[in-house]
Short mmCIF file of C-alpha atoms and ligand atoms in Angstrom, two decimals:
data_model
loop_
_atom_site.label_atom_id
_atom_site.label_comp_id
_atom_site.label_asym_id
_atom_site.label_seq_id
_atom_site.Cartn_x
_atom_site.Cartn_y
_atom_site.Cartn_z
CA UNK A 1 -2.46 -1.70 -17.81
CA UNK A 2 -2.53 -2.41 -14.05
CA UNK A 3 -0.39 0.01 -12.08
CA UNK A 4 0.30 -0.26 -8.34
CA UNK A 5 1.41 2.98 -6.72
CA UNK A 6 3.43 2.24 -3.57
CA UNK A 7 3.62 5.20 -1.11
CA UNK A 8 6.09 5.28 1.78
CA UNK A 9 6.21 7.55 4.80
CA UNK A 10 7.72 10.89 3.76
CA UNK A 11 6.39 14.36 3.54
CA UNK A 12 6.28 14.12 -0.28
CA UNK A 13 3.58 11.44 0.13
CA UNK A 14 1.02 14.20 -0.54
CA UNK A 15 2.29 14.35 -4.14
CA UNK A 16 1.40 10.66 -4.63
CA UNK A 17 -2.25 11.74 -5.00
CA UNK A 18 -1.31 13.53 -8.28
CA UNK A 19 0.62 10.47 -9.42
CA UNK A 20 -2.36 8.19 -8.82
CA UNK A 21 -4.57 10.66 -10.65
CA UNK A 22 -2.08 10.98 -13.55
CA UNK A 23 -2.08 7.24 -14.22
CA UNK A 24 -5.81 7.00 -13.72
CA UNK A 25 -6.59 9.82 -16.20
CA UNK A 26 -4.50 8.00 -18.86
CA UNK A 27 -6.94 5.13 -18.56
CA UNK A 28 -4.86 2.76 -16.46
CA UNK A 29 -6.28 0.62 -13.66
CA UNK A 30 -4.58 2.04 -10.56
CA UNK A 31 -4.31 0.69 -7.00
CA UNK A 32 -2.64 2.73 -4.25
CA UNK A 33 -0.62 0.88 -1.65
CA UNK A 34 0.49 3.17 1.13
CA UNK A 35 2.61 1.89 4.04
CA UNK A 36 1.26 2.40 7.55
CA UNK A 37 3.67 5.37 7.90
CA UNK A 38 2.54 6.89 4.59
CA UNK A 39 -0.94 7.01 6.03
CA UNK A 40 0.32 9.50 8.61
CA UNK A 41 0.93 11.90 5.63
CA UNK A 42 -1.94 11.14 3.22
CA UNK A 43 -5.44 9.75 3.84
CA UNK A 44 -6.67 6.43 2.34
CA UNK A 45 -9.92 8.22 1.41
CA UNK A 46 -8.06 10.61 -0.93
CA UNK A 47 -6.26 7.66 -2.60
CA UNK A 48 -9.47 5.66 -2.93
CA UNK A 49 -11.28 8.54 -4.59
CA UNK A 50 -8.44 9.17 -7.06
CA UNK A 51 -7.67 5.55 -7.89
CA UNK A 52 -11.33 4.41 -7.91
CA UNK A 53 -10.13 1.43 -5.87
CA UNK A 54 -10.15 0.33 -2.25
CA UNK A 55 -6.99 1.01 -0.31
CA UNK A 56 -5.88 -1.81 1.98
CA UNK A 57 -2.30 -1.75 3.25
CA UNK A 58 -2.68 -4.32 6.03
CA UNK A 59 -0.56 -7.42 5.50
CA UNK A 60 -2.66 -9.41 7.92
CA UNK A 61 -6.20 -8.70 6.65
CA UNK A 62 -7.91 -10.76 3.89
CA UNK A 63 -5.10 -13.35 4.25
CA UNK A 64 -7.33 -16.14 2.82
CA UNK A 65 -6.97 -14.48 -0.57
CA UNK A 66 -3.13 -14.40 -0.39
CA UNK A 67 -3.35 -10.70 -1.09
CA UNK A 68 0.39 -10.03 -1.60
CA UNK A 69 0.68 -12.64 -4.34
CA UNK A 70 -2.56 -11.47 -6.04
CA UNK A 71 -1.31 -7.84 -6.08
CA UNK A 72 2.14 -8.95 -7.22
CA UNK A 73 0.69 -11.00 -10.16
CA UNK A 74 -1.90 -8.48 -11.35
CA UNK A 75 0.47 -5.52 -11.56
CA UNK A 76 2.18 -4.72 -14.87
CA UNK A 77 4.08 -1.83 -13.36
CA UNK A 78 4.81 -0.84 -9.75
CA UNK A 79 5.81 2.74 -8.94
CA UNK A 80 6.89 3.62 -5.44
CA UNK A 81 6.77 7.36 -4.93
CA UNK A 82 7.97 8.77 -2.68
CA UNK A 83 10.49 6.17 -1.60
CA UNK A 84 12.14 6.96 1.76
CA UNK A 85 15.71 6.06 2.66
CA UNK A 86 14.40 3.37 5.05
CA UNK A 87 12.25 1.82 2.30
CA UNK A 88 15.20 1.72 -0.10
CA UNK A 89 17.29 -0.02 2.54
CA UNK A 90 14.62 -2.65 3.30
CA UNK A 91 13.81 -3.27 -0.36
CA UNK A 92 17.51 -3.57 -1.30
CA UNK A 93 17.99 -6.09 1.47
CA UNK A 94 14.99 -8.15 0.52
CA UNK A 95 13.08 -7.50 3.74
CA UNK A 96 9.39 -8.22 3.52
CA UNK A 97 7.84 -6.85 6.69
CA UNK A 98 4.84 -4.98 5.25
CA UNK A 99 2.44 -5.53 2.38
CA UNK A 100 4.31 -3.32 -0.13
CA UNK A 101 7.62 -5.07 0.40
CA UNK A 102 5.96 -8.53 0.21
CA UNK A 103 4.39 -7.53 -3.12
CA UNK A 104 7.76 -6.19 -4.42
CA UNK A 105 9.49 -9.47 -3.49
CA UNK A 106 6.83 -11.57 -5.23
CA UNK A 107 6.36 -9.57 -8.46
CA UNK A 108 7.64 -9.95 -12.02
CA UNK A 109 6.36 -6.48 -12.84
CA UNK A 110 8.69 -3.64 -13.86
CA UNK A 111 9.47 -1.54 -10.84
CA UNK A 112 10.16 2.23 -10.61
CA UNK A 113 11.11 3.99 -7.33
CA UNK A 114 11.26 7.72 -6.88
CA UNK A 115 13.27 8.55 -3.80
CA UNK A 116 12.66 11.72 -1.77
CA UNK A 117 14.66 12.67 1.30
CA UNK A 118 17.08 15.29 2.67
CA UNK A 119 20.33 15.65 0.78
CA UNK A 120 22.44 14.22 3.55
CA UNK A 121 20.35 11.03 3.53
CA UNK A 122 20.37 10.75 -0.29
CA UNK A 123 24.21 11.24 -0.32
CA UNK A 124 24.82 8.83 2.58
CA UNK A 125 27.06 5.93 1.53
CA UNK A 126 24.44 3.40 2.63
CA UNK A 127 21.71 5.01 0.45
CA UNK A 128 24.17 5.20 -2.44
CA UNK A 129 24.87 1.41 -2.05
CA UNK A 130 21.23 0.57 -1.83
CA UNK A 131 20.36 2.62 -4.97
CA UNK A 132 23.19 0.90 -6.84
CA UNK A 133 21.93 -2.55 -5.79
CA UNK A 134 18.40 -1.75 -6.97
CA UNK A 135 19.62 -0.36 -10.30
CA UNK A 136 21.68 -3.55 -10.81
CA UNK A 137 18.52 -5.54 -10.34
CA UNK A 138 16.76 -3.63 -13.12
CA UNK A 139 14.74 -1.20 -10.98
CA UNK A 140 14.40 2.27 -12.44
CA UNK A 141 15.48 4.70 -9.73
CA UNK A 142 14.25 8.18 -10.73
CA UNK A 143 16.80 10.84 -9.71
CA UNK A 144 15.44 13.28 -7.16
CA UNK A 145 15.33 16.97 -8.10
CA UNK A 146 17.25 19.70 -6.48
CA UNK A 147 15.35 22.55 -4.78
CA UNK A 148 13.58 23.52 -1.59
CA UNK A 149 13.35 20.64 0.95
CA UNK A 150 10.97 20.29 3.85
CA UNK A 151 12.75 22.64 6.25
CA UNK A 152 14.39 25.95 5.31
CA UNK A 153 17.14 24.10 3.48
CA UNK A 154 17.59 23.37 -0.21
CA UNK A 155 19.49 20.73 -2.13
CA UNK A 156 19.12 17.43 -3.96
CA UNK A 157 16.39 15.16 -2.65
CA UNK A 158 13.04 16.62 -3.79
CA UNK A 159 10.50 14.37 -5.33
CA UNK A 160 10.30 15.23 -9.06
CA UNK A 161 6.97 16.62 -10.28
CA UNK A 162 4.21 13.97 -10.48
CA UNK A 163 3.78 14.42 -14.22
CA UNK A 164 7.49 13.69 -14.67
CA UNK A 165 7.31 10.52 -12.63
CA UNK A 166 4.24 9.38 -14.58
CA UNK A 167 5.99 10.03 -17.90
CA UNK A 168 9.27 8.35 -16.91
CA UNK A 169 7.52 5.31 -15.47
CA UNK A 170 5.47 4.78 -18.65
CA UNK A 171 8.55 5.28 -20.85
CA UNK A 172 10.40 2.76 -18.76
CA UNK A 173 7.54 0.29 -19.04
CA UNK A 174 7.42 0.52 -22.88
CA UNK A 175 11.17 0.86 -23.76
CA UNK A 176 13.07 -0.08 -20.66
CA UNK A 177 16.51 1.56 -20.42
CA UNK A 178 17.30 0.77 -24.04
CA UNK A 179 19.60 3.86 -24.42
CA UNK A 180 21.62 3.08 -21.25
CA UNK A 181 25.34 3.83 -21.58
CA UNK A 182 24.81 6.06 -24.56
CA UNK A 183 25.96 9.66 -24.32
CA UNK A 184 23.61 12.20 -25.92
CA UNK A 185 24.13 15.89 -26.48
CA UNK A 186 21.00 17.88 -27.26
CA UNK A 187 21.34 21.41 -28.57
CA UNK A 188 18.07 23.24 -27.93
CA UNK A 189 16.68 26.73 -28.32
CA UNK A 190 17.58 29.65 -30.68
CA UNK A 191 20.64 31.82 -30.91
CA UNK A 192 20.48 35.57 -30.50
CA UNK A 193 23.04 37.70 -32.30
CA UNK A 194 23.57 41.09 -30.61
CA UNK A 195 22.90 44.38 -32.38
CA UNK A 196 23.84 46.40 -29.34
CA UNK A 197 23.89 45.87 -25.53
CA UNK A 198 20.14 45.23 -25.40
CA UNK A 199 18.92 44.22 -28.83
CA UNK A 200 19.41 41.20 -30.96
CA UNK A 201 18.62 39.38 -34.19
CA UNK A 202 16.74 36.29 -32.98
CA UNK A 203 14.15 33.67 -33.97
CA UNK A 204 10.94 32.05 -32.64
CA UNK A 205 12.40 28.77 -31.37
CA UNK A 206 10.90 27.92 -27.95
CA UNK A 207 13.33 25.00 -27.33
CA UNK A 208 10.37 22.78 -26.42
CA UNK A 209 11.13 20.02 -28.96
CA UNK A 210 14.79 19.97 -27.90
CA UNK A 211 13.86 19.71 -24.18
CA UNK A 212 11.41 16.92 -25.01
CA UNK A 213 14.22 15.06 -26.82
CA UNK A 214 16.47 15.49 -23.80
CA UNK A 215 13.74 14.22 -21.45
CA UNK A 216 12.82 11.30 -23.67
CA UNK A 217 16.45 10.20 -24.01
CA UNK A 218 17.01 10.51 -20.26
CA UNK A 219 13.85 8.49 -19.58
CA UNK A 220 15.41 5.69 -21.65
CA UNK A 221 18.57 5.62 -19.65
CA UNK A 222 20.84 7.75 -21.79
CA UNK A 223 23.33 10.09 -20.18
CA UNK A 224 22.15 13.45 -21.49
CA UNK A 225 23.94 16.78 -21.72
CA UNK A 226 22.22 19.88 -22.95
CA UNK A 227 23.32 23.07 -24.63
CA UNK A 228 20.41 25.38 -23.69
CA UNK A 229 20.35 28.43 -25.95
CA UNK A 230 18.29 31.23 -24.47
CA UNK A 231 15.86 28.92 -22.74
CA UNK A 232 14.95 28.93 -19.10
CA UNK A 233 15.11 25.40 -17.85
CA UNK A 234 15.01 23.62 -14.50
CA UNK A 235 18.74 22.83 -14.49
CA UNK A 236 18.13 20.27 -11.72
CA UNK A 237 16.54 17.95 -14.31
CA UNK A 238 19.73 18.15 -16.49
CA UNK A 239 22.79 18.61 -14.28
CA UNK A 240 24.98 18.62 -17.38
CA UNK A 241 23.58 21.84 -18.88
CA UNK A 242 25.69 24.41 -20.69
CA UNK A 243 24.02 27.80 -21.33
CA UNK A 244 24.65 29.66 -24.61
CA UNK A 245 23.37 32.79 -26.23
CA UNK A 246 25.08 33.30 -29.61
CA UNK A 247 26.07 31.06 -32.42
CA UNK A 248 29.71 31.63 -31.47
CA UNK A 249 28.95 30.41 -27.89
CA UNK A 250 27.41 27.24 -29.33
CA UNK A 251 30.30 26.77 -31.75
CA UNK A 252 32.87 26.96 -28.89
CA UNK A 253 30.84 24.49 -26.77
CA UNK A 254 30.50 22.04 -29.69
CA UNK A 255 34.19 22.18 -30.47
CA UNK A 256 34.96 21.39 -26.82
CA UNK A 257 32.26 18.85 -26.05
CA UNK A 258 31.24 17.38 -29.41
CA UNK A 259 33.83 14.57 -29.65
CA UNK A 260 32.63 13.08 -26.33
CA UNK A 261 29.13 12.05 -27.46
CA UNK A 262 27.64 9.00 -29.16
CA UNK A 263 24.85 11.08 -30.58
CA UNK A 264 24.28 14.79 -31.15
CA UNK A 265 20.76 16.04 -31.75
CA UNK A 266 20.57 19.58 -33.20
CA UNK A 267 16.99 20.86 -33.04
CA UNK A 268 18.39 24.30 -32.33
CA UNK A 269 17.57 27.28 -34.48
CA UNK A 270 21.05 28.59 -35.28
CA UNK A 271 21.12 32.05 -36.76
CA UNK A 272 22.46 31.98 -40.31
CA UNK A 273 23.88 35.50 -39.89
CA UNK A 274 25.36 37.71 -37.12
CA UNK A 275 25.91 41.45 -36.91
CA UNK A 276 29.46 42.34 -37.94
CA UNK A 277 30.14 45.03 -35.35
CA UNK A 278 27.58 45.05 -32.57
CA UNK A 279 27.60 48.27 -30.56
CA UNK A 280 28.90 47.76 -27.06
CA UNK A 281 26.48 50.30 -25.58
CA UNK A 282 22.85 51.05 -26.41
CA UNK A 283 22.01 52.57 -29.80
CA UNK A 284 19.80 55.76 -29.61
CA UNK A 285 17.30 56.58 -32.29
CA UNK A 286 17.73 60.32 -31.80
CA UNK A 287 21.46 59.99 -32.68
CA UNK A 288 20.83 57.56 -35.51
CA UNK A 289 17.68 58.23 -37.57
CA UNK A 290 18.54 55.30 -39.86
CA UNK A 291 20.36 52.15 -38.96
CA UNK A 292 22.02 49.75 -41.33
CA UNK A 293 22.98 46.37 -40.02
CA UNK A 294 25.89 44.70 -41.70
CA UNK A 295 25.44 40.91 -41.40
CA UNK A 296 27.86 38.19 -42.12
CA UNK A 297 27.07 34.45 -42.51
CA UNK A 298 27.72 32.24 -39.46
CA UNK A 299 29.55 28.93 -39.95
CA UNK A 300 27.37 25.84 -40.39
CA UNK A 301 27.88 24.10 -37.06
CA UNK A 302 26.31 20.83 -38.11
CA UNK A 303 28.59 20.58 -41.18
CA UNK A 304 31.49 21.34 -38.92
CA UNK A 305 30.50 18.42 -36.64
CA UNK A 306 30.35 16.15 -39.74
CA UNK A 307 33.84 17.28 -40.76
CA UNK A 308 35.32 16.82 -37.25
CA UNK A 309 33.70 13.35 -37.02
CA UNK A 310 35.35 12.45 -40.33
CA UNK A 311 38.78 13.73 -39.37
CA UNK A 312 38.73 11.83 -36.04
CA UNK A 313 36.99 8.73 -37.48
CA UNK A 314 34.68 8.79 -34.44
CA UNK A 315 31.59 6.65 -34.39
CA UNK A 316 28.87 9.14 -33.79
CA UNK A 317 25.29 9.66 -34.87
CA UNK A 318 24.53 13.22 -35.99
CA UNK A 319 20.91 14.36 -36.34
CA UNK A 320 19.89 17.66 -37.96
CA UNK A 321 16.48 19.38 -37.79
CA UNK A 322 15.04 21.66 -40.36
CA UNK A 323 12.10 24.02 -40.05
CA UNK A 324 10.73 24.49 -43.57
CA UNK A 325 8.01 26.72 -44.92
CA UNK A 326 5.79 24.81 -47.35
CA UNK A 327 3.60 26.50 -49.94
CA UNK A 328 -0.21 26.00 -49.71
CA UNK A 329 -1.07 22.76 -51.43
CA UNK A 330 2.37 21.17 -50.88
CA UNK A 331 2.20 17.59 -49.49
CA UNK A 332 4.31 15.81 -46.88
CA UNK A 333 6.12 14.29 -49.85
CA UNK A 334 7.45 17.79 -50.62
CA UNK A 335 8.73 18.03 -47.05
CA UNK A 336 10.35 14.64 -47.37
CA UNK A 337 12.17 15.76 -50.51
CA UNK A 338 13.45 18.91 -48.80
CA UNK A 339 14.58 16.81 -45.84
CA UNK A 340 16.43 14.34 -48.09
CA UNK A 341 18.12 17.20 -49.96
CA UNK A 342 19.29 18.76 -46.68
CA UNK A 343 20.39 15.36 -45.32
CA UNK A 344 22.68 14.95 -48.40
CA UNK A 345 23.94 18.52 -48.32
CA UNK A 346 24.86 18.48 -44.61
CA UNK A 347 26.17 14.88 -44.54
CA UNK A 348 24.31 14.01 -41.27
CA UNK A 349 22.84 10.56 -40.59
CA UNK A 350 19.26 11.65 -40.05
CA UNK A 351 17.30 14.82 -40.85
CA UNK A 352 14.03 15.61 -39.11
CA UNK A 353 11.94 18.27 -40.81
CA UNK A 354 8.66 20.03 -40.05
CA UNK A 355 6.57 22.61 -41.76
CA UNK A 356 6.47 25.84 -39.69
CA UNK A 357 4.33 27.95 -42.04
CA UNK A 358 2.01 30.04 -39.90
CA UNK A 359 4.45 29.90 -37.03
CA UNK A 360 2.09 28.21 -34.57
CA UNK A 361 4.31 25.16 -34.03
CA UNK A 362 6.94 27.17 -32.14
CA UNK A 363 5.06 27.49 -28.88
CA UNK A 364 2.80 24.47 -29.48
CA UNK A 365 2.83 21.30 -27.38
CA UNK A 366 2.48 19.21 -30.55
CA UNK A 367 4.48 18.77 -33.74
CA UNK A 368 4.41 16.86 -36.99
CA UNK A 369 7.65 15.76 -38.55
CA UNK A 370 9.14 13.73 -41.38
CA UNK A 371 12.31 11.76 -40.70
CA UNK A 372 14.74 10.71 -43.37
CA UNK A 373 17.97 8.76 -42.87
CA UNK A 374 20.85 7.67 -45.04
CA UNK A 375 19.92 3.94 -44.86
CA UNK A 376 16.41 4.22 -43.37
CA UNK A 377 12.97 4.44 -44.93
CA UNK A 378 11.38 7.88 -44.45
CA UNK A 379 8.65 8.12 -41.76
CA UNK A 380 6.05 10.72 -40.89
CA UNK A 381 5.00 11.17 -37.28
CA UNK A 382 2.61 13.52 -35.46
CA UNK A 383 1.96 13.86 -31.74
CA UNK A 384 2.97 15.72 -28.58
CA UNK A 385 6.57 17.01 -28.68
CA UNK A 386 7.47 14.22 -26.16
CA UNK A 387 5.85 11.54 -28.39
CA UNK A 388 7.67 13.03 -31.43
CA UNK A 389 10.90 12.84 -29.43
CA UNK A 390 10.33 9.19 -28.65
CA UNK A 391 9.57 8.45 -32.28
CA UNK A 392 12.86 10.16 -33.35
CA UNK A 393 14.76 8.06 -30.80
CA UNK A 394 13.11 4.90 -32.11
CA UNK A 395 14.09 5.97 -35.67
CA UNK A 396 17.80 6.53 -34.84
CA UNK A 397 18.09 3.55 -32.48
CA UNK A 398 19.35 1.06 -35.14
CA UNK A 399 22.20 3.50 -35.88
CA UNK A 400 23.15 3.69 -32.19
CA UNK A 401 23.24 -0.07 -31.99
CA UNK A 402 26.12 -0.04 -34.48
CA UNK A 403 28.31 2.15 -32.19
N1 CTP B 501 22.48 24.62 -38.43
C1 CTP B 501 23.74 24.73 -38.07
N2 CTP B 501 24.46 25.89 -38.29
C2 CTP B 501 23.87 26.90 -38.95
C3 CTP B 501 22.55 26.80 -39.40
C4 CTP B 501 21.86 25.61 -39.13
O1 CTP B 501 24.31 23.80 -37.46
N3 CTP B 501 24.58 28.02 -39.19
C5 CTP B 501 21.75 23.35 -38.16
C6 CTP B 501 20.47 23.52 -37.38
O2 CTP B 501 20.68 23.40 -35.99
C7 CTP B 501 19.63 22.34 -37.91
C8 CTP B 501 20.15 22.13 -39.34
O3 CTP B 501 21.41 22.78 -39.41
O4 CTP B 501 19.88 21.16 -37.18
C9 CTP B 501 19.22 22.66 -40.39
O5 CTP B 501 19.02 24.01 -40.21
P1 CTP B 501 18.50 24.94 -41.42
O6 CTP B 501 18.36 26.36 -40.89
O7 CTP B 501 17.33 24.28 -42.00
O8 CTP B 501 19.75 24.80 -42.37
P2 CTP B 501 20.32 25.79 -43.40
O9 CTP B 501 21.59 25.19 -43.86
O10 CTP B 501 20.47 27.18 -42.80
O11 CTP B 501 19.25 25.73 -44.54
P3 CTP B 501 18.31 26.90 -45.12
O12 CTP B 501 19.11 27.60 -46.13
O13 CTP B 501 17.13 26.16 -45.59
O14 CTP B 501 18.00 27.82 -43.92
#
């Protein structure tokens, strides 16, 4: 694919080098198009080396080849990062006073802009209007992150990490915002049931597959909330994050929030048991040479969601996840059968299962799953956790269309 990376004149322009490199390393043909002001922050030589293409941002050179039209027609995707407040204003008003803006006005390519500026500028009513105009025209405006800004100040306005921009732009190219207006709740991580003030009964879930699902849904335009169970996350990427530790925390959050979502994804490892009377202080071995833990079963949160959906007749898609331990020699068919049995037992719409024997999948960047659905053909899929997340969203998409 031909990708044009527009760069405007802000301090975050130095990060555009990694964006150019990111697309290039994935095998795309990349051209960098900095504005004259961007060249105050990053050198054309750097961009030429990383894009393997000449950088020419002069509107008035090479005019006999009608350069702005050629660039506009050859691009499949245009990504402007960073996009300054001044650029957003000029682009939203249809001004074409440099090569980048001329190309943008002449192109049919999908366009992504990643704004970066101080919080005051991002929150200024003019910028808010300009962003709304661009979004209405089908441009993907990547939300800036919160964090340290150029001075000593912090707040919303930072350019997201280059890898995140590359990922969101490519997702936008292939799926558009096909989940726009859908409200997703992702429950990610693993619960810890306290034994005393410092110890707990826990599990090996890293939360990575859940976070990948949240990112993939967000990249496709969904409004995503997250229940993050014992995982450290960059909350700036998910402003609607609720932190939880125990099954009872998650249960309370689901009772409060559950009814408000079109789709709830439950890749969380919810402890099946909790300690009946956890000690409020710290247990000491010298005082207690043996220790018996009295465990009681936790409620099944997913089945509770199914019951509450039934009692309120809400249209909602519920997706369960099951980590199974296959025996040596068992096939994916065996995993599918387990998934189907659990789908029926829990009454959810889709069950996604993987084989976790050996335990290496927990911290891994990749995963292999089978998906089964009430009225859907079973599918197997393997890939990075983000690719698996996209495949799961593709699988449940027909169910969401019925909402
Ligand atoms: N789950 C839940 N509440 C529990 C346990 C599990 O909501 N108390 C959810 C998990 O988040 C997951 C799905 O149910 O989405 C399947 O989890 P799993 O542990 O495989 O289900 P169990 O019913 O505990 O089945 P098993 O006996 O095989 O452990």
